[in-house]
Amino acid sequence: MSTARYIRIHENDNVVTVANDGGLPAGTLLDNGITLKEAVPQGHKIALVDLSPGEEVRRYNVVIGHANTFIAQGAWVNEHRLDMPAAPELHALPVATNLTHLEPLQGYTFEGFRNPDGSVGTRNLLAISTSVQCVSGVVAHAVKRIREELLPKYPNVDDVISLEHVYGCGVAIQAPDAVIPIRTLRNIARNPNFGGRTLLVSLGCEKLQADVFFPDRFIPIKNGGFQRQDDHIALVTLQDDTNIGFDGMIRAIMEAAEEQLLVLNRRVRTTCPLSDLIVGVQCGGSDAFSGVTANPVVGFASDLLVRAGARVMFSEVTEVRDGIAQLTARAADAEVARQLIEQMDWYDRYLGRGSADRSANTSPGNKRGGLSNIVEKAMGSIVKSGSSPIRGVVPPGERCTTTGLNFAATPASDFVCGTLQLAAGMTLHVFTTGRGTPYGLKEVPVVKVATRSDLARRWHDLMDLNAGRVVDGEASIEELGWELFHYMIDVASGRKQTCAEKLKLHNSLALFNPAPIT
Ligand code: CA
């Protein structure tokens, strides 16, 4: 069989991770003189020393747990043999003590669609917002008709999409936390890829009325209905007396769509500095390689983007909660640190209301991939953020307005995180995966990075970049980071399509609604 390969991340670690595809059998002799006591799967940990119950297990030079049984040198260290440490406290944290200065990177541009408000899109899309799920079936029909009958007349428009969701009615719309789903929907409609044009389809009787959706753009009028404030926004209300039958509704939506398509068709790509690019990074279906290959590659590319002036967001509160001290140390100033702690504290209480804690994160697939618990997962997850100072914190559903690295506070759920990053203004999404996911969004291109060569080979047409080459010794993190950086610029410029775009793999929006449903 091939040589036994393993990864030791830090010299103080007392475990190593198996790198070989298919794992290693019992009796394998490692080049450090240790013989495996039992078979250990790929991505899983081997004890380098005898570990007594209660002893610390270290990976990333961090205590990821304590042995809850005797673990012999050469034995398998898995989630059943580890107890998780308590969550770190949210006080007495280091503030702005680890600020890395990165040299600015000059000379990189991309070809984007500049909008009237100064923002820049990577795609030219007509997006149809919806104020309630009731209209989704009608809107889906209208989108099909628009795509077939109208879009060929407007060749500069890439596509027409519907922004459907399950919010809008049957919800406690006055509850304090309802502000999150409502501002999320409003800000998604403002995503730079939609050219500053909005078409809203409403039913008419729902709680999320047009003037609640867009308070500054619609005012209620006497006989019911709403007056729009400018022609950048259009409203079709299915219950309007003027709509006769299904055909009438479709015709009304198509007419309103054409009004917007006429304008969107005039958008052209122009050369823009990278400071106009807004990138969201996240991971899903993580394994023990995420923190060794794909996430460090994304972290390196993230630093390149930040050095070039771009806005980069990392997210997923439960996946960084255990590394809060690293984050506050990288906060640009005390105010950013305070906002980070505020978001963590809010999320602790949100989870507590549901009798859960951060350990609810880590899926069966994460564990099969070698991640014993959320502490180990978090240490690998944070690496995606690179080494830049954190300059901004974006609450859920808010827009990202700060140049440089931002923490956008979102759940780790892939779809909810992606939806909130869309609201924040993301125009390009980078997604790392170890177990594999076909995840994609219709609103922005999604670049997927595989943590392992085995996954990249099997899913050859679903993965954009194979970071497993780091473990195979074929490329360094720096080389792959640059490769990803250039690929992102090509995708943002429309010169390349991502795998998910080519296959038209689109996940639904999934709103974060911490408020009650009625
Ligand atoms: Ca995720």
Coordinates of N, CA, C and O and ligand atoms in Angstrom, one line a residue, residues 282-284 316 319 412-414 417 431, ligand 1:
Q282 N -17.9 31.1 3.3 CA -18.4 30.2 4.3 C -18.0 28.8 4.0 O -17.5 28.5 2.9
C283 N -18.3 27.9 4.9 CA -18.0 26.5 4.7 C -19.3 25.7 5.0 O -20.2 26.1 5.7
G284 N -19.3 24.4 4.4 CA -20.4 23.6 4.7 C -20.0 22.1 4.4 O -19.2 21.9 3.5
E316 N -21.0 32.8 10.3 CA -21.2 31.5 11.0 C -20.8 31.6 12.5 O -19.8 31.1 13.0
E319 N -19.6 28.7 14.6 CA -18.3 28.2 14.2 C -17.1 29.0 14.6 O -16.0 28.7 14.3
A412 N -24.7 29.3 11.1 CA -23.8 28.5 10.2 C -24.5 27.8 9.1 O -23.9 27.4 8.1
S413 N -25.8 27.6 9.3 CA -26.6 26.9 8.3 C -26.3 27.5 6.9 O -26.4 28.7 6.7
D414 N -25.9 26.6 6.0 CA -25.4 27.1 4.7 C -26.3 28.1 4.0 O -25.9 29.1 3.5
C417 N -26.9 31.4 6.1 CA -25.7 32.2 6.0 C -25.6 32.9 4.6 O -25.4 34.1 4.5
F431 N -17.2 29.0 -1.2 CA -17.7 28.0 -0.3 C -16.8 26.8 -0.2 O -16.5 26.2 -1.2
Ligands
CA1 CA -22.1 26.9 6.7

